[in-house]
PDB file of C-alpha atoms in Angstrom:
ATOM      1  CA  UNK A   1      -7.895   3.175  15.033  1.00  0.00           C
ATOM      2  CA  UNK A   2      -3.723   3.438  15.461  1.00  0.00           C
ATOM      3  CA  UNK A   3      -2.321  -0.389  16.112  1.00  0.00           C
ATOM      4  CA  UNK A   4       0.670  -0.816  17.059  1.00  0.00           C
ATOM      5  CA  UNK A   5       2.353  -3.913  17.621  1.00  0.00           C
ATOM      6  CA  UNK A   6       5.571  -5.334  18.682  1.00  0.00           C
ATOM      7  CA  UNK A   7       7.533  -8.584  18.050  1.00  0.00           C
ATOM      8  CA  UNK A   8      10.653 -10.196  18.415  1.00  0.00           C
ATOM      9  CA  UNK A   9      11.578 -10.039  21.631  1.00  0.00           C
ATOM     10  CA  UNK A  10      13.187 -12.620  24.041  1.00  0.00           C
ATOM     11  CA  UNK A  11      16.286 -13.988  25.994  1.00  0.00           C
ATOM     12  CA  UNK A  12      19.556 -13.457  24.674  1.00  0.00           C
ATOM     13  CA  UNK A  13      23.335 -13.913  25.339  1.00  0.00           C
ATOM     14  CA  UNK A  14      25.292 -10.814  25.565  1.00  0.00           C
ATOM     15  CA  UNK A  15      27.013  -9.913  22.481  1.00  0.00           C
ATOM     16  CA  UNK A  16      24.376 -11.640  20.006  1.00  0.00           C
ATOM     17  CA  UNK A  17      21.610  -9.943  18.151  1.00  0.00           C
ATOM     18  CA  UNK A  18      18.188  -9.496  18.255  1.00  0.00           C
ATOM     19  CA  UNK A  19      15.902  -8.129  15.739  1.00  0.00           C
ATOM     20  CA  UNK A  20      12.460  -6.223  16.602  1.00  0.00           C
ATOM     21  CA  UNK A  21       9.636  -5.784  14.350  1.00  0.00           C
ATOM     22  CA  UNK A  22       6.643  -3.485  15.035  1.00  0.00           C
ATOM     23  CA  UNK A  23       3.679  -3.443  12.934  1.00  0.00           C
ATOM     24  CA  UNK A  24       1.178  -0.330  12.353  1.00  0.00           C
ATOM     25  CA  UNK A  25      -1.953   0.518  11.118  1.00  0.00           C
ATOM     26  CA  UNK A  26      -4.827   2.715  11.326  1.00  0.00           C
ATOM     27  CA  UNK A  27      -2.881   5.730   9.945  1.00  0.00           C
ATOM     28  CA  UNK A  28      -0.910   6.459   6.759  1.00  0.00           C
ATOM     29  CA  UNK A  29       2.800   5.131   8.368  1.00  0.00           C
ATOM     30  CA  UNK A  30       4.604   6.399   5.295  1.00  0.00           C
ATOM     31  CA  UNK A  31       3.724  10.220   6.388  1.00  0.00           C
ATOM     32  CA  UNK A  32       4.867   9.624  10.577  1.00  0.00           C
ATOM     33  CA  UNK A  33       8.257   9.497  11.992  1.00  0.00           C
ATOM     34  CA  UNK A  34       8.626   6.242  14.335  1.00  0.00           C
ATOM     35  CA  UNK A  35      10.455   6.173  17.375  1.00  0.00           C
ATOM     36  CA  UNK A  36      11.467   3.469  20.219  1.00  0.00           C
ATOM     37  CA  UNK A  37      11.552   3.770  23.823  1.00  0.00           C
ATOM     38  CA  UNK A  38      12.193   1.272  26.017  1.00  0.00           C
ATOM     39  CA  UNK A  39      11.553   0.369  29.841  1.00  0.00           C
ATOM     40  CA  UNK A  40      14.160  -1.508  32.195  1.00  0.00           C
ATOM     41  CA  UNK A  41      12.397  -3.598  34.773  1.00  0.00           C
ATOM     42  CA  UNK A  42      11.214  -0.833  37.576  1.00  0.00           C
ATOM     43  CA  UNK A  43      12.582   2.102  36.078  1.00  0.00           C
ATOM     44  CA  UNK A  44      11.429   4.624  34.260  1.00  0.00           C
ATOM     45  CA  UNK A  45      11.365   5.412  30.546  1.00  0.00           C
ATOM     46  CA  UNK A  46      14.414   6.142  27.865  1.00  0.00           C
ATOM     47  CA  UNK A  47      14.274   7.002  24.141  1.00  0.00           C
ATOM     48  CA  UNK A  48      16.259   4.895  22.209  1.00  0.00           C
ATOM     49  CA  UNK A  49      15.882   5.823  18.405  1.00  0.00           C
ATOM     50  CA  UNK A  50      13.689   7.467  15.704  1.00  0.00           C
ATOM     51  CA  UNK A  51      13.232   6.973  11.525  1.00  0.00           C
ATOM     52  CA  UNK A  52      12.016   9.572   9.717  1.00  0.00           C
ATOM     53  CA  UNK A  53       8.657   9.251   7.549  1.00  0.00           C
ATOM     54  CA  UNK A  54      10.732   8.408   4.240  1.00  0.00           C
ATOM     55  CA  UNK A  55      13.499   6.550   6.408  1.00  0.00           C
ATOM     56  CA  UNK A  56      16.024   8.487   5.581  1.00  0.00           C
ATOM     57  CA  UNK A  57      16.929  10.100   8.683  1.00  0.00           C
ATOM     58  CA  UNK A  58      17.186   8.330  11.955  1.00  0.00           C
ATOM     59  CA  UNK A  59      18.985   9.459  15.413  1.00  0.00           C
ATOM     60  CA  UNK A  60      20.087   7.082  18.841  1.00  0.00           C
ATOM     61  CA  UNK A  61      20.713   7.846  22.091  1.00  0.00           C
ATOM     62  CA  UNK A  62      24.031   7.337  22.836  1.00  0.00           C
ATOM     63  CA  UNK A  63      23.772   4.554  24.946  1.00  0.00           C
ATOM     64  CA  UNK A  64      22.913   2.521  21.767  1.00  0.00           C
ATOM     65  CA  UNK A  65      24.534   4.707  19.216  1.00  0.00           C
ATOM     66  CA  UNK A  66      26.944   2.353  16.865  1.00  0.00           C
ATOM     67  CA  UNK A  67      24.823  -1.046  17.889  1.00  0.00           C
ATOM     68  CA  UNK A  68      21.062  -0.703  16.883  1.00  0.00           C
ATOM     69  CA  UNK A  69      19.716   0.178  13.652  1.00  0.00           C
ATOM     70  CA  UNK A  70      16.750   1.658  13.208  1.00  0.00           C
ATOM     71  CA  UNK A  71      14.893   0.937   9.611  1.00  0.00           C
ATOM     72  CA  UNK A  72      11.401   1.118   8.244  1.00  0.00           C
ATOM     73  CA  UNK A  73       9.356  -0.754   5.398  1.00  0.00           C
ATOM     74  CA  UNK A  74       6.688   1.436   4.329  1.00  0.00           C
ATOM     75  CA  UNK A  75       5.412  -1.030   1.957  1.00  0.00           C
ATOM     76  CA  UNK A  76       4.840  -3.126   4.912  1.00  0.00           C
ATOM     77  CA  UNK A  77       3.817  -0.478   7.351  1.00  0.00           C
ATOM     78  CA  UNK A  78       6.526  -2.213   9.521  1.00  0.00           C
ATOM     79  CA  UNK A  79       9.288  -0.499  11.889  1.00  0.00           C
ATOM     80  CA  UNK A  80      12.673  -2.440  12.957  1.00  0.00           C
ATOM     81  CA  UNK A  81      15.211  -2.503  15.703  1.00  0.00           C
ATOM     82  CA  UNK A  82      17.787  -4.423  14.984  1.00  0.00           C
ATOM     83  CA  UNK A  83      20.223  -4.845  17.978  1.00  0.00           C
ATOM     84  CA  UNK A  84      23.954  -5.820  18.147  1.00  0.00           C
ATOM     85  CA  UNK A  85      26.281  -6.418  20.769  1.00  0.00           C
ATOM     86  CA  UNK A  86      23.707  -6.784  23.311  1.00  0.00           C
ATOM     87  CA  UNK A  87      24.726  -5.820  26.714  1.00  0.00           C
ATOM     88  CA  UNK A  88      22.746  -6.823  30.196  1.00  0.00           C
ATOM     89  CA  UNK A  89      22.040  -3.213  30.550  1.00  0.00           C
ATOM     90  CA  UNK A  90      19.596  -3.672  27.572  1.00  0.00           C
ATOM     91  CA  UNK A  91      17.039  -5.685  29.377  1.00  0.00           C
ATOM     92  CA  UNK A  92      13.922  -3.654  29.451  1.00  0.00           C
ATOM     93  CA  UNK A  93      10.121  -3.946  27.727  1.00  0.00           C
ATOM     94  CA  UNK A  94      10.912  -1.908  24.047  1.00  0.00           C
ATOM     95  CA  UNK A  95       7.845   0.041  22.643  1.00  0.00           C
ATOM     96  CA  UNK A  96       7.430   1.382  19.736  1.00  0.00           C
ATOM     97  CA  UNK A  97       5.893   4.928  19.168  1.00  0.00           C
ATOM     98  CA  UNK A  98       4.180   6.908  16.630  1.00  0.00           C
ATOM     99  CA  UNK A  99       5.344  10.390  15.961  1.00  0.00           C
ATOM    100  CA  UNK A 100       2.938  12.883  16.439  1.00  0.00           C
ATOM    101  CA  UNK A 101       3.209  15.167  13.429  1.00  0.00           C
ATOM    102  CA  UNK A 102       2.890  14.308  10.043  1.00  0.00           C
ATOM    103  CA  UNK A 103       5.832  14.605   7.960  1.00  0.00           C
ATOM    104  CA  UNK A 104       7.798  16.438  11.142  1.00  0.00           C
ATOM    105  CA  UNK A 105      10.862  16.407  11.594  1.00  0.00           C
ATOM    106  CA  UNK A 106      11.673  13.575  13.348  1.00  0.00           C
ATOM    107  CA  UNK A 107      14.307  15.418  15.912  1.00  0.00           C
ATOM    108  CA  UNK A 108      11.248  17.556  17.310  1.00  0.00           C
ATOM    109  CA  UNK A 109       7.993  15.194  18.317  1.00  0.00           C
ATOM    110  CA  UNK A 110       6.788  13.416  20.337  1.00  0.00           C
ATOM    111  CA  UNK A 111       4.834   9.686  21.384  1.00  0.00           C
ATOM    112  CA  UNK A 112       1.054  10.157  20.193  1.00  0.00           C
ATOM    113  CA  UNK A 113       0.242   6.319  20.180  1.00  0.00           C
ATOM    114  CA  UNK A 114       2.585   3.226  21.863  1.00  0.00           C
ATOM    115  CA  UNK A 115       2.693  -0.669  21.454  1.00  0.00           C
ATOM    116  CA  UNK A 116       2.350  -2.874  24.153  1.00  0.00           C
ATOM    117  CA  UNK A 117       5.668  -3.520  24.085  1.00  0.00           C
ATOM    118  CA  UNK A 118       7.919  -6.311  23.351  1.00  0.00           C
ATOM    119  CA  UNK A 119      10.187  -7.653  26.534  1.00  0.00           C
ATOM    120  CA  UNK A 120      13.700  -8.327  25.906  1.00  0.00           C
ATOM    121  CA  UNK A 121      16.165  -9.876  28.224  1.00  0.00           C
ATOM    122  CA  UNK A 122      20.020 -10.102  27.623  1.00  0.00           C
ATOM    123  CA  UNK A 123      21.554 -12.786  30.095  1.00  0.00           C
ATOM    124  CA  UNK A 124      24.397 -15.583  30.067  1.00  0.00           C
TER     125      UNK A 124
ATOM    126  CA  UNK B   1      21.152  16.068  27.415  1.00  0.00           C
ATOM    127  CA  UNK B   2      18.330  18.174  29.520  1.00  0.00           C
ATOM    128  CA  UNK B   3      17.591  16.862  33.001  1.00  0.00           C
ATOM    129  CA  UNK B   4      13.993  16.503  33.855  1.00  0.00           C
ATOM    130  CA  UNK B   5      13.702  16.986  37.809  1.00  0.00           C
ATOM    131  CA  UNK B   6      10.160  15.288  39.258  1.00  0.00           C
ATOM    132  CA  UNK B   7       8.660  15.370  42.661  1.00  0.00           C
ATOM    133  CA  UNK B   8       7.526  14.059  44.358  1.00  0.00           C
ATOM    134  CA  UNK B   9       8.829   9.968  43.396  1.00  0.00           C
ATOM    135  CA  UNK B  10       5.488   8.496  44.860  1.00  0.00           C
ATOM    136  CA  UNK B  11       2.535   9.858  46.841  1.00  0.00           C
ATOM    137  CA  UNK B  12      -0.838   8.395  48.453  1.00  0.00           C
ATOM    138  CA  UNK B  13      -3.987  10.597  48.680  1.00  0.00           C
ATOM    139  CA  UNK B  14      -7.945  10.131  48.700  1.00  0.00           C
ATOM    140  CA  UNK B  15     -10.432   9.298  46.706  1.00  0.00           C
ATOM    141  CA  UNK B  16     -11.591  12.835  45.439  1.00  0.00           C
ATOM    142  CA  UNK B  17      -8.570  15.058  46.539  1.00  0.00           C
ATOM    143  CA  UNK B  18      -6.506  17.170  44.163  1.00  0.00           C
ATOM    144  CA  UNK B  19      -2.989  15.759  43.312  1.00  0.00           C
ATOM    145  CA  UNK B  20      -0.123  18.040  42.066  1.00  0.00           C
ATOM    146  CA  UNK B  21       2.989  16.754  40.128  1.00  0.00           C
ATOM    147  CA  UNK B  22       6.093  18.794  39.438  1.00  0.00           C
ATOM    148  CA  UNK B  23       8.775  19.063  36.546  1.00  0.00           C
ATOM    149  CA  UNK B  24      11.654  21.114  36.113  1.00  0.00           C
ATOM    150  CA  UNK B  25      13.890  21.367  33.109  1.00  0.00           C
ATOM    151  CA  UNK B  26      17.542  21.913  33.977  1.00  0.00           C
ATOM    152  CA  UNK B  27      17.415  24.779  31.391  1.00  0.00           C
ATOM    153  CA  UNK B  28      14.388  26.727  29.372  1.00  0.00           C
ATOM    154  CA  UNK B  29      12.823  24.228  27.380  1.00  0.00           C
ATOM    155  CA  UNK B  30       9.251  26.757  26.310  1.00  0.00           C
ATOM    156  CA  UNK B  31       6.600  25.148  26.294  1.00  0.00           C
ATOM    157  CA  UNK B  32       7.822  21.791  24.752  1.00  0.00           C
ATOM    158  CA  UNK B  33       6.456  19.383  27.385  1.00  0.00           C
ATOM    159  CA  UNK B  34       4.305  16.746  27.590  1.00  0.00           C
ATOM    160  CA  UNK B  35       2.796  14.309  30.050  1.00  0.00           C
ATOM    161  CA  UNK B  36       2.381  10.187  30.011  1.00  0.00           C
ATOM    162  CA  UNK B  37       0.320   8.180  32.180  1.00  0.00           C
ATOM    163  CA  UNK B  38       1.499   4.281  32.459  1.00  0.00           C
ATOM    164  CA  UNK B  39      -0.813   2.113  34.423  1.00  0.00           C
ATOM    165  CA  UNK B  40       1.029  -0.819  35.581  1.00  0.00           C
ATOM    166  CA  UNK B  41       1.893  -3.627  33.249  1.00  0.00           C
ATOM    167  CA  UNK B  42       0.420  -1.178  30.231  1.00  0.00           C
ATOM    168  CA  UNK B  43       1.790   1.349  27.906  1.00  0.00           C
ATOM    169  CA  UNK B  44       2.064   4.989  28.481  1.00  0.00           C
ATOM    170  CA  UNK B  45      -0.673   7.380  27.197  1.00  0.00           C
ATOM    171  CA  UNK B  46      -0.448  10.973  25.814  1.00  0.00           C
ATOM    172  CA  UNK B  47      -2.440  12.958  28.371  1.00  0.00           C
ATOM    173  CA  UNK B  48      -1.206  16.553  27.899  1.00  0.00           C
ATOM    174  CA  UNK B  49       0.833  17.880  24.983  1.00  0.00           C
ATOM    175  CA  UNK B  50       3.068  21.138  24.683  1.00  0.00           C
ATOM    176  CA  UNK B  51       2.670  22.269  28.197  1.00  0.00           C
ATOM    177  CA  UNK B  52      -1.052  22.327  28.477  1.00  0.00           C
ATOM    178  CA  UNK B  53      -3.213  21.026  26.282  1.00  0.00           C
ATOM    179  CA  UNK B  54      -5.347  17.805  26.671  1.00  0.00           C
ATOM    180  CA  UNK B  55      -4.744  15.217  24.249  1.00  0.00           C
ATOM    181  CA  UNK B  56      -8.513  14.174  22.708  1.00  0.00           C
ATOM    182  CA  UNK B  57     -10.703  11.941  24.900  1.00  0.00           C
ATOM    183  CA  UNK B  58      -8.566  12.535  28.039  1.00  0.00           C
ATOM    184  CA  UNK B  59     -10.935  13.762  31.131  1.00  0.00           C
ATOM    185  CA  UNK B  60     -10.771  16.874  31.934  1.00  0.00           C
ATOM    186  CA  UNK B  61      -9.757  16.539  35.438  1.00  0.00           C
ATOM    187  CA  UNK B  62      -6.161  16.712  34.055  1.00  0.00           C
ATOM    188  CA  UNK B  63      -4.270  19.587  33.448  1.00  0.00           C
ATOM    189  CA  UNK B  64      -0.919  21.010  33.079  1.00  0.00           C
ATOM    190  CA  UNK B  65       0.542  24.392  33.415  1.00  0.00           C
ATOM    191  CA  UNK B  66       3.720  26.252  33.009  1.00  0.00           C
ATOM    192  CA  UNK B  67       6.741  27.313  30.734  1.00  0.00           C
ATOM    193  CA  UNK B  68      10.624  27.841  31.060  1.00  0.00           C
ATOM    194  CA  UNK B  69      11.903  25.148  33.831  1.00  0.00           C
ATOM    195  CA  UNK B  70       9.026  24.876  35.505  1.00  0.00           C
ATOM    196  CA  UNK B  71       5.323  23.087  35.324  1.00  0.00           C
ATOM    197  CA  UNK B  72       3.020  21.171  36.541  1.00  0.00           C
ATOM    198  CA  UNK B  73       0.393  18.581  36.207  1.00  0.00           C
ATOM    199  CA  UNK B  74      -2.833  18.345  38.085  1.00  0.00           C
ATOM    200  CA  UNK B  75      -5.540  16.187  39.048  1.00  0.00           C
ATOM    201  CA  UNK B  76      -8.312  17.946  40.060  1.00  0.00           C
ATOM    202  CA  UNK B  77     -10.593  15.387  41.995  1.00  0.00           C
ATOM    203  CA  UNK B  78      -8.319  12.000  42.044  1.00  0.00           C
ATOM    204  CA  UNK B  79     -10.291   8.846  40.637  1.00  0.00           C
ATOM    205  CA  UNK B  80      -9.352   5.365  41.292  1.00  0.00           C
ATOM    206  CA  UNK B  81      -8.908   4.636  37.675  1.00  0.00           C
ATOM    207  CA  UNK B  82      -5.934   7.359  38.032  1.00  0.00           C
ATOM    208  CA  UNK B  83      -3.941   4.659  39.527  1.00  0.00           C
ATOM    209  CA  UNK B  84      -0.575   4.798  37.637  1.00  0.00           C
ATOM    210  CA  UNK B  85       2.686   6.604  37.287  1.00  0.00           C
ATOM    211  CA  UNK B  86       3.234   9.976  35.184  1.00  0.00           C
ATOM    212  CA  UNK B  87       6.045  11.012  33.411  1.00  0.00           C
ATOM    213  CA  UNK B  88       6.794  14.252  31.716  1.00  0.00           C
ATOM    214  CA  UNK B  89       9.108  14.633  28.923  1.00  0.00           C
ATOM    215  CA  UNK B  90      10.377  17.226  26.949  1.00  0.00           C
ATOM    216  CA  UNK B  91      11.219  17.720  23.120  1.00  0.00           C
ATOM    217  CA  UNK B  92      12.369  21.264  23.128  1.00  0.00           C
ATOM    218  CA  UNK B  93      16.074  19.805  22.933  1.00  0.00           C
ATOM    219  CA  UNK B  94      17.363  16.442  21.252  1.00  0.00           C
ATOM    220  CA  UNK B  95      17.432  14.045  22.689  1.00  0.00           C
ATOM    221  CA  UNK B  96      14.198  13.506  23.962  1.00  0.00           C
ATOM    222  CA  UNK B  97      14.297  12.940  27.380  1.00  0.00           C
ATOM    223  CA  UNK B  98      11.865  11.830  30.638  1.00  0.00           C
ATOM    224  CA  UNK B  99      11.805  12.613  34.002  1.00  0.00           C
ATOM    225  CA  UNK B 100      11.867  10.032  36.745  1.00  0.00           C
ATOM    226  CA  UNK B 101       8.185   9.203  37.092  1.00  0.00           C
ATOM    227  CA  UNK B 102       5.492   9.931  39.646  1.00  0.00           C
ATOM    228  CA  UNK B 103       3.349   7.122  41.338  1.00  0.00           C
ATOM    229  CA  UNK B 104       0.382   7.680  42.438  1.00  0.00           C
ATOM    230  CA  UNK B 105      -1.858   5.585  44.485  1.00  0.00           C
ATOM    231  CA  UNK B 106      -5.100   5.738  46.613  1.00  0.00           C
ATOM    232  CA  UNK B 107      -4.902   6.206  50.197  1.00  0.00           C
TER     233      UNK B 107
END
C-alpha cells in the first residue's frame, strides 16, 4: 500500500534552514507528481509546492516562492523541501502528498495519499 | 488565487442525523473539487474527488454534489467515527487552494 513518510522537522531560528525529506513507497514515485501542504497550529490547510514526475517542473505558492526548493530523487523514491530564510509564519505540521494522476501535469491534481506529517517550528 | 467560501465553521448534531456542508468558489471552477476529512491529530483523507465521486473504500454515506460556485457535501446518517473537520479544495485554477474547514462534532 502508498507510504508516505516525513522527516526533518524541528525548532529553528528565523532566517536559518531546514531541510525536509519524505519517503514513498507502494507506488511507482517516478510516474506521480509530489506536492506539500502544510498546517499552522489551528488553522486550516495551504499548498505550498509541487515537483513534477521527472522533476523538472515544480511551482510555490507565493508565500514561499524565492525561499523553498522543492526537489525529488527518484532513485530514492524520496521528495525534499528545503527551506530558507525561515520566518515565524512558517510554523505549521508539513505533509507531503501524492499526486493523483500518473504522469499529470503537476499544475492540475490533486492529494490522493498524505504523510503524517512532519512539525516544524521557527522561533528565537 | 480562487477563494473557497465554507459554512458553516463548526456544527454539533446527533448520532444518526444528516449533516450538510457548503462550498462556494469565488468564480466557476466546473467540477474541479474535492473533499478532505482530517480527524484530529491525523492527516487528511480523499473522500470525494471532482465534485462527486467517492474515492475507493470511503462509505457511502458521503456524498457531494454540485458545479460552477456552488456544492456540497453530505452525510447522510452521521456516525461517531465522522468526528473530524472537512475541507474542500479546488484544482480547476492554480494555485490549489482550500476552504476554511468544517468541524463537525456529536451532539
Amino acid at each position: 500500500q502508498v507510504q508516505l513518510v516525513e522527516s526533518g522537522g524541528g525548532v529553528v531560528q528565523p532566517g536559518r534552514s531546514l531541510r525536509l525529506s519524505c519517503a514513498a513507497s507502494g507506488f511507482p514515485f517516478s510516474g506521480y507528481g509530489m506536492h506539500w501542504v502544510r498546517q499552522a497550529p489551528g488553522k486550516g490547510l495551504e499548498w505550498v509546492a509541487v515537483i513534477s514526475d521527472d522533476g523538472i517542473s515544480k511551482y510555490y505558492a507565493d508565500s514561499v516562492k524565492g525561499r523553498f526548493t522543492i526537489s525529488r530523487d527518484n532513485s530514492k523514491n524520496t521528495v525534499y523541501l528545503q527551506m530558507s530564510s525561515l520566518r515565524v509564519e512558517d510554523t505549521a505540521v508539513y505533509y507531503c502528498a501524492k499526486d493523483w494522476r500518473y504522469h499529470g501535469d503537476p499544475r492540475r491534481g490533486y492529494f490522493d495519499y498524505w504523510g503524517q506529517g512532519t512539525p516544524v517550528t521557527v522561533s528565537s | 488565487d480562487i477563494q473557497m467560501t465554507q459554512s458553516p465553521s463548526s456544527l454539533s448534531a446527533f448520532v444518526g442525523d444528516r449533516v450538510t456542508i457548503t462550498c462556494q468558489a469565488s468564480q466557476d471552477i466546473s467540477k474541479f473539487l474535492n473533499w478532505y476529512q482530517q480527524k484530529p491529530g491525523k492527516a487528511p483523507k480523499l473522500l470525494i474527488y471532482d465534485a462527486s465521486n467517492l474515492e475507493t473504500g470511503v462509505p457511502s454515506r458521503f456524498s457531494g454534489s454540485g458545479s460552477g460556485t456552488d456544492f456540497t457535501f453530505t452525510i447522510s446518517s452521521l456516525q461517531p467515527e465522522d468526528i473530524a473537520t472537512y475541507y474542500c479544495q479546488q484544482y480547476d485554477y492554480f494555485p490549489f487552494t482550500f476552504g476554511g474547514g468544517t468541524k463537525v462534532e456529536i451532539k
